[in-house]
Amino acid sequence: MRYKIKDIGEGGIDLSVAVSEAWLSAECPDASLGLSEAGVRLDGRLEPAGEGYLLRGTLRGELMVPCARCLDPAPVTIESPMTVNFVERDEAKDGEDEDTAEDMVSFQHGVINLSLPIRDEILLAVPMTAICRPDCAGICPICGGNRNLTPCDCEKRALAATSKLGVLAKIKLQ
């Protein structure tokens, strides 16, 4: 995901960059993300723009994230347009770090690295609470079983045992 500015030329270059499972786990170690069979790909163009370089493209694909209710894999579709300005670090203003501005990313030694903008776009595209399916029943808070696979009545039994009339149910059974 690195491009030398000498290889870009004045006309720019077309990009088709696939995100690998290894890259995803290295760049997003704290996020529980995986690739689906469709994968994730950035298609676009990197071209000179003034004193820097402009990336315009679209990040498309599908990720797998844990369901917020049952922890099974939940598919998340990504369709995110990207526009990023890259500027040489020497041209950046003093006191600014990696990101020179909200919409600019710095590069140095004549090499543009697309990893940071792609990582940021992926993390922004993933919802806080992905759900595997609309009718997901989730995990039972009492026995810990996945209620999509095996329905349980733990909550009803716990409620009956702790209710004021639950004592009467025990007397009747004896």
PDB file of C-alpha atoms in Angstrom:
ATOM      1  CA  MET A   1       0.000   0.000   0.000  1.00  0.00           C
ATOM      2  CA  ARG A   2       3.021   2.204  -0.516  1.00  0.00           C
ATOM      3  CA  TYR A   3       3.635   4.161  -3.689  1.00  0.00           C
ATOM      4  CA  LYS A   4       6.754   6.051  -4.684  1.00  0.00           C
ATOM      5  CA  ILE A   5       5.975   9.489  -6.071  1.00  0.00           C
ATOM      6  CA  LYS A   6       8.478   8.924  -8.908  1.00  0.00           C
ATOM      7  CA  ASP A   7       6.279   5.996 -10.080  1.00  0.00           C
ATOM      8  CA  ILE A   8       3.089   8.062 -10.035  1.00  0.00           C
ATOM      9  CA  GLY A   9       4.159  10.412 -12.814  1.00  0.00           C
ATOM     10  CA  GLU A  10       2.325  13.494 -14.016  1.00  0.00           C
ATOM     11  CA  GLY A  11      -0.690  11.589 -15.293  1.00  0.00           C
ATOM     12  CA  GLY A  12      -1.295   9.724 -12.036  1.00  0.00           C
ATOM     13  CA  ILE A  13      -1.950   6.025 -11.566  1.00  0.00           C
ATOM     14  CA  ASP A  14      -5.041   3.900 -11.219  1.00  0.00           C
ATOM     15  CA  LEU A  15      -5.247   1.913  -7.992  1.00  0.00           C
ATOM     16  CA  SER A  16      -6.874  -1.365  -7.118  1.00  0.00           C
ATOM     17  CA  VAL A  17      -5.699  -2.271  -3.623  1.00  0.00           C
ATOM     18  CA  ALA A  18      -7.021  -5.363  -1.837  1.00  0.00           C
ATOM     19  CA  VAL A  19      -7.094  -5.448   1.958  1.00  0.00           C
ATOM     20  CA  SER A  20      -5.653  -8.698   3.287  1.00  0.00           C
ATOM     21  CA  GLU A  21      -6.550 -10.492   6.508  1.00  0.00           C
ATOM     22  CA  ALA A  22      -2.959 -10.063   7.740  1.00  0.00           C
ATOM     23  CA  TRP A  23      -3.008  -6.319   7.048  1.00  0.00           C
ATOM     24  CA  LEU A  24      -6.378  -5.944   8.762  1.00  0.00           C
ATOM     25  CA  SER A  25      -5.228  -7.709  11.936  1.00  0.00           C
ATOM     26  CA  ALA A  26      -1.947  -5.726  11.992  1.00  0.00           C
ATOM     27  CA  GLU A  27      -3.509  -2.298  11.365  1.00  0.00           C
ATOM     28  CA  CYS A  28      -6.656  -2.786  13.477  1.00  0.00           C
ATOM     29  CA  PRO A  29      -5.439  -5.032  16.330  1.00  0.00           C
ATOM     30  CA  ASP A  30      -8.002  -3.820  18.887  1.00  0.00           C
ATOM     31  CA  ALA A  31     -10.989  -4.230  16.576  1.00  0.00           C
ATOM     32  CA  SER A  32     -12.499  -7.666  16.079  1.00  0.00           C
ATOM     33  CA  LEU A  33     -12.647  -7.476  12.300  1.00  0.00           C
ATOM     34  CA  GLY A  34     -12.421 -10.140   9.642  1.00  0.00           C
ATOM     35  CA  LEU A  35     -12.903 -10.253   5.896  1.00  0.00           C
ATOM     36  CA  SER A  36     -15.835 -11.979   4.269  1.00  0.00           C
ATOM     37  CA  GLU A  37     -15.429 -13.935   1.033  1.00  0.00           C
ATOM     38  CA  ALA A  38     -16.098 -10.713  -0.885  1.00  0.00           C
ATOM     39  CA  GLY A  39     -13.175  -8.974   0.852  1.00  0.00           C
ATOM     40  CA  VAL A  40     -12.471  -5.235   0.863  1.00  0.00           C
ATOM     41  CA  ARG A  41     -10.844  -3.272  -1.966  1.00  0.00           C
ATOM     42  CA  LEU A  42      -9.906   0.337  -2.683  1.00  0.00           C
ATOM     43  CA  ASP A  43     -10.405   1.299  -6.324  1.00  0.00           C
ATOM     44  CA  GLY A  44      -9.386   4.789  -7.321  1.00  0.00           C
ATOM     45  CA  ARG A  45      -6.777   7.111  -8.714  1.00  0.00           C
ATOM     46  CA  LEU A  46      -3.703   8.753  -7.183  1.00  0.00           C
ATOM     47  CA  GLU A  47      -2.545  11.830  -9.069  1.00  0.00           C
ATOM     48  CA  PRO A  48      -0.459  14.970  -8.622  1.00  0.00           C
ATOM     49  CA  ALA A  49      -2.413  17.954  -7.304  1.00  0.00           C
ATOM     50  CA  GLY A  50      -0.521  21.204  -6.824  1.00  0.00           C
ATOM     51  CA  GLU A  51       2.416  20.535  -4.529  1.00  0.00           C
ATOM     52  CA  GLY A  52       0.944  17.286  -3.211  1.00  0.00           C
ATOM     53  CA  TYR A  53      -0.990  14.269  -4.413  1.00  0.00           C
ATOM     54  CA  LEU A  54      -4.707  13.530  -4.431  1.00  0.00           C
ATOM     55  CA  LEU A  55      -6.309  10.139  -3.845  1.00  0.00           C
ATOM     56  CA  ARG A  56      -9.868   9.754  -5.059  1.00  0.00           C
ATOM     57  CA  GLY A  57     -11.558   6.403  -4.887  1.00  0.00           C
ATOM     58  CA  THR A  58     -14.067   4.141  -3.228  1.00  0.00           C
ATOM     59  CA  LEU A  59     -13.490   1.559  -0.524  1.00  0.00           C
ATOM     60  CA  ARG A  60     -15.895  -1.329  -1.150  1.00  0.00           C
ATOM     61  CA  GLY A  61     -16.438  -4.737   0.301  1.00  0.00           C
ATOM     62  CA  GLU A  62     -17.686  -6.654   3.289  1.00  0.00           C
ATOM     63  CA  LEU A  63     -16.261  -7.193   6.750  1.00  0.00           C
ATOM     64  CA  MET A  64     -17.269  -9.652   9.423  1.00  0.00           C
ATOM     65  CA  VAL A  65     -17.666  -8.285  12.952  1.00  0.00           C
ATOM     66  CA  PRO A  66     -19.091  -9.862  16.128  1.00  0.00           C
ATOM     67  CA  CYS A  67     -22.851  -9.482  16.536  1.00  0.00           C
ATOM     68  CA  ALA A  68     -23.692  -7.160  19.443  1.00  0.00           C
ATOM     69  CA  ARG A  69     -26.330  -9.615  20.712  1.00  0.00           C
ATOM     70  CA  CYS A  70     -24.988 -13.143  20.169  1.00  0.00           C
ATOM     71  CA  LEU A  71     -21.302 -12.667  19.183  1.00  0.00           C
ATOM     72  CA  ASP A  72     -21.722 -14.701  15.970  1.00  0.00           C
ATOM     73  CA  PRO A  73     -20.161 -13.139  12.853  1.00  0.00           C
ATOM     74  CA  ALA A  74     -22.233 -10.309  11.397  1.00  0.00           C
ATOM     75  CA  PRO A  75     -21.607  -9.013   7.861  1.00  0.00           C
ATOM     76  CA  VAL A  76     -21.003  -5.274   7.426  1.00  0.00           C
ATOM     77  CA  THR A  77     -21.051  -3.851   3.904  1.00  0.00           C
ATOM     78  CA  ILE A  78     -18.672  -0.994   3.155  1.00  0.00           C
ATOM     79  CA  GLU A  79     -19.257   1.474   0.328  1.00  0.00           C
ATOM     80  CA  SER A  80     -17.226   4.519   1.258  1.00  0.00           C
ATOM     81  CA  PRO A  81     -15.940   7.225  -1.094  1.00  0.00           C
ATOM     82  CA  MET A  82     -12.472   8.516  -0.194  1.00  0.00           C
ATOM     83  CA  THR A  83     -10.712  11.766  -1.022  1.00  0.00           C
ATOM     84  CA  VAL A  84      -7.339  12.315   0.623  1.00  0.00           C
ATOM     85  CA  ASN A  85      -4.685  14.981   0.046  1.00  0.00           C
ATOM     86  CA  PHE A  86      -1.095  13.889   0.617  1.00  0.00           C
ATOM     87  CA  VAL A  87       1.564  16.540   1.228  1.00  0.00           C
ATOM     88  CA  GLU A  88       5.320  16.186   1.655  1.00  0.00           C
ATOM     89  CA  ARG A  89       6.259  16.368   5.345  1.00  0.00           C
ATOM     90  CA  ASP A  90       8.801  19.138   4.665  1.00  0.00           C
ATOM     91  CA  GLU A  91       5.942  21.320   3.434  1.00  0.00           C
ATOM     92  CA  ALA A  92       3.880  20.735   6.587  1.00  0.00           C
ATOM     93  CA  LYS A  93       3.567  23.534   9.084  1.00  0.00           C
ATOM     94  CA  ASP A  94       5.762  23.426  12.183  1.00  0.00           C
ATOM     95  CA  GLY A  95       4.292  21.724  15.231  1.00  0.00           C
ATOM     96  CA  GLU A  96       1.937  19.472  13.293  1.00  0.00           C
ATOM     97  CA  ASP A  97       2.306  15.734  13.435  1.00  0.00           C
ATOM     98  CA  GLU A  98       1.381  12.968  10.957  1.00  0.00           C
ATOM     99  CA  ASP A  99      -1.869  14.595   9.896  1.00  0.00           C
ATOM    100  CA  THR A 100      -1.227  18.104   8.662  1.00  0.00           C
ATOM    101  CA  ALA A 101      -4.900  19.014   8.557  1.00  0.00           C
ATOM    102  CA  GLU A 102      -8.235  17.303   8.805  1.00  0.00           C
ATOM    103  CA  ASP A 103      -8.229  16.333   5.122  1.00  0.00           C
ATOM    104  CA  MET A 104      -4.465  16.006   4.575  1.00  0.00           C
ATOM    105  CA  VAL A 105      -1.985  13.242   5.313  1.00  0.00           C
ATOM    106  CA  SER A 106       1.734  13.819   5.222  1.00  0.00           C
ATOM    107  CA  PHE A 107       4.316  11.597   3.589  1.00  0.00           C
ATOM    108  CA  GLN A 108       8.074  11.642   3.559  1.00  0.00           C
ATOM    109  CA  HIS A 109      11.044  10.236   1.634  1.00  0.00           C
ATOM    110  CA  GLY A 110       8.999  10.252  -1.573  1.00  0.00           C
ATOM    111  CA  VAL A 111       6.711   7.382  -0.465  1.00  0.00           C
ATOM    112  CA  ILE A 112       2.947   7.657  -0.008  1.00  0.00           C
ATOM    113  CA  ASN A 113       1.464   5.106   2.388  1.00  0.00           C
ATOM    114  CA  LEU A 114      -2.269   4.450   1.938  1.00  0.00           C
ATOM    115  CA  SER A 115      -2.549   2.339   5.107  1.00  0.00           C
ATOM    116  CA  LEU A 116      -3.566   5.155   7.468  1.00  0.00           C
ATOM    117  CA  PRO A 117      -6.443   6.541   5.355  1.00  0.00           C
ATOM    118  CA  ILE A 118      -7.716   3.046   4.518  1.00  0.00           C
ATOM    119  CA  ARG A 119      -7.592   1.992   8.183  1.00  0.00           C
ATOM    120  CA  ASP A 120      -9.426   5.137   9.260  1.00  0.00           C
ATOM    121  CA  GLU A 121     -12.111   4.643   6.621  1.00  0.00           C
ATOM    122  CA  ILE A 122     -12.651   1.015   7.660  1.00  0.00           C
ATOM    123  CA  LEU A 123     -12.934   1.910  11.352  1.00  0.00           C
ATOM    124  CA  LEU A 124     -15.393   4.716  10.579  1.00  0.00           C
ATOM    125  CA  ALA A 125     -17.523   2.416   8.410  1.00  0.00           C
ATOM    126  CA  VAL A 126     -18.009  -0.257  11.087  1.00  0.00           C
ATOM    127  CA  PRO A 127     -21.113   0.384  13.203  1.00  0.00           C
ATOM    128  CA  MET A 128     -20.873   0.391  16.995  1.00  0.00           C
ATOM    129  CA  THR A 129     -23.491  -2.371  17.285  1.00  0.00           C
ATOM    130  CA  ALA A 130     -23.624  -4.671  14.286  1.00  0.00           C
ATOM    131  CA  ILE A 131     -26.347  -7.323  14.393  1.00  0.00           C
ATOM    132  CA  CYS A 132     -26.155 -10.646  12.543  1.00  0.00           C
ATOM    133  CA  ARG A 133     -29.869 -10.608  11.681  1.00  0.00           C
ATOM    134  CA  PRO A 134     -32.856  -8.464  12.701  1.00  0.00           C
ATOM    135  CA  ASP A 135     -34.478 -11.204  14.805  1.00  0.00           C
ATOM    136  CA  CYS A 136     -31.298 -12.166  16.693  1.00  0.00           C
ATOM    137  CA  ALA A 137     -32.295 -13.456  20.140  1.00  0.00           C
ATOM    138  CA  GLY A 138     -28.831 -12.940  21.654  1.00  0.00           C
ATOM    139  CA  ILE A 139     -27.120 -14.712  24.522  1.00  0.00           C
ATOM    140  CA  CYS A 140     -29.021 -15.784  27.647  1.00  0.00           C
ATOM    141  CA  PRO A 141     -27.737 -13.706  30.579  1.00  0.00           C
ATOM    142  CA  ILE A 142     -28.232 -16.640  32.946  1.00  0.00           C
ATOM    143  CA  CYS A 143     -26.916 -19.782  31.222  1.00  0.00           C
ATOM    144  CA  GLY A 144     -24.814 -18.050  28.535  1.00  0.00           C
ATOM    145  CA  GLY A 145     -26.294 -20.074  25.696  1.00  0.00           C
ATOM    146  CA  ASN A 146     -26.933 -18.666  22.247  1.00  0.00           C
ATOM    147  CA  ARG A 147     -30.728 -18.343  22.087  1.00  0.00           C
ATOM    148  CA  ASN A 148     -30.617 -18.437  18.271  1.00  0.00           C
ATOM    149  CA  LEU A 149     -29.368 -22.030  18.454  1.00  0.00           C
ATOM    150  CA  THR A 150     -31.180 -23.307  21.560  1.00  0.00           C
ATOM    151  CA  PRO A 151     -34.139 -21.464  23.086  1.00  0.00           C
ATOM    152  CA  CYS A 152     -34.126 -21.446  26.876  1.00  0.00           C
ATOM    153  CA  ASP A 153     -36.501 -20.388  29.621  1.00  0.00           C
ATOM    154  CA  CYS A 154     -33.840 -19.386  32.179  1.00  0.00           C
ATOM    155  CA  GLU A 155     -35.137 -15.844  32.549  1.00  0.00           C
ATOM    156  CA  LYS A 156     -38.712 -17.039  33.193  1.00  0.00           C
ATOM    157  CA  ARG A 157     -37.528 -19.557  35.789  1.00  0.00           C
ATOM    158  CA  ALA A 158     -35.308 -16.972  37.499  1.00  0.00           C
ATOM    159  CA  LEU A 159     -38.158 -14.454  37.567  1.00  0.00           C
ATOM    160  CA  ALA A 160     -40.538 -17.059  39.021  1.00  0.00           C
ATOM    161  CA  ALA A 161     -38.008 -18.057  41.677  1.00  0.00           C
ATOM    162  CA  THR A 162     -37.381 -14.477  42.813  1.00  0.00           C
ATOM    163  CA  SER A 163     -40.957 -13.174  42.626  1.00  0.00           C
ATOM    164  CA  LYS A 164     -43.061 -12.794  45.772  1.00  0.00           C
ATOM    165  CA  LEU A 165     -45.512 -15.388  44.521  1.00  0.00           C
ATOM    166  CA  GLY A 166     -42.730 -17.816  43.555  1.00  0.00           C
ATOM    167  CA  VAL A 167     -42.843 -19.260  47.081  1.00  0.00           C
ATOM    168  CA  LEU A 168     -46.433 -20.349  46.476  1.00  0.00           C
ATOM    169  CA  ALA A 169     -45.385 -22.227  43.345  1.00  0.00           C
ATOM    170  CA  LYS A 170     -42.863 -24.218  45.392  1.00  0.00           C
ATOM    171  CA  ILE A 171     -45.485 -25.085  48.035  1.00  0.00           C
ATOM    172  CA  LYS A 172     -47.967 -26.223  45.405  1.00  0.00           C
ATOM    173  CA  LEU A 173     -45.383 -28.566  43.816  1.00  0.00           C
ATOM    174  CA  GLN A 174     -44.687 -30.367  47.122  1.00  0.00           C
TER     175      GLN A 174
END
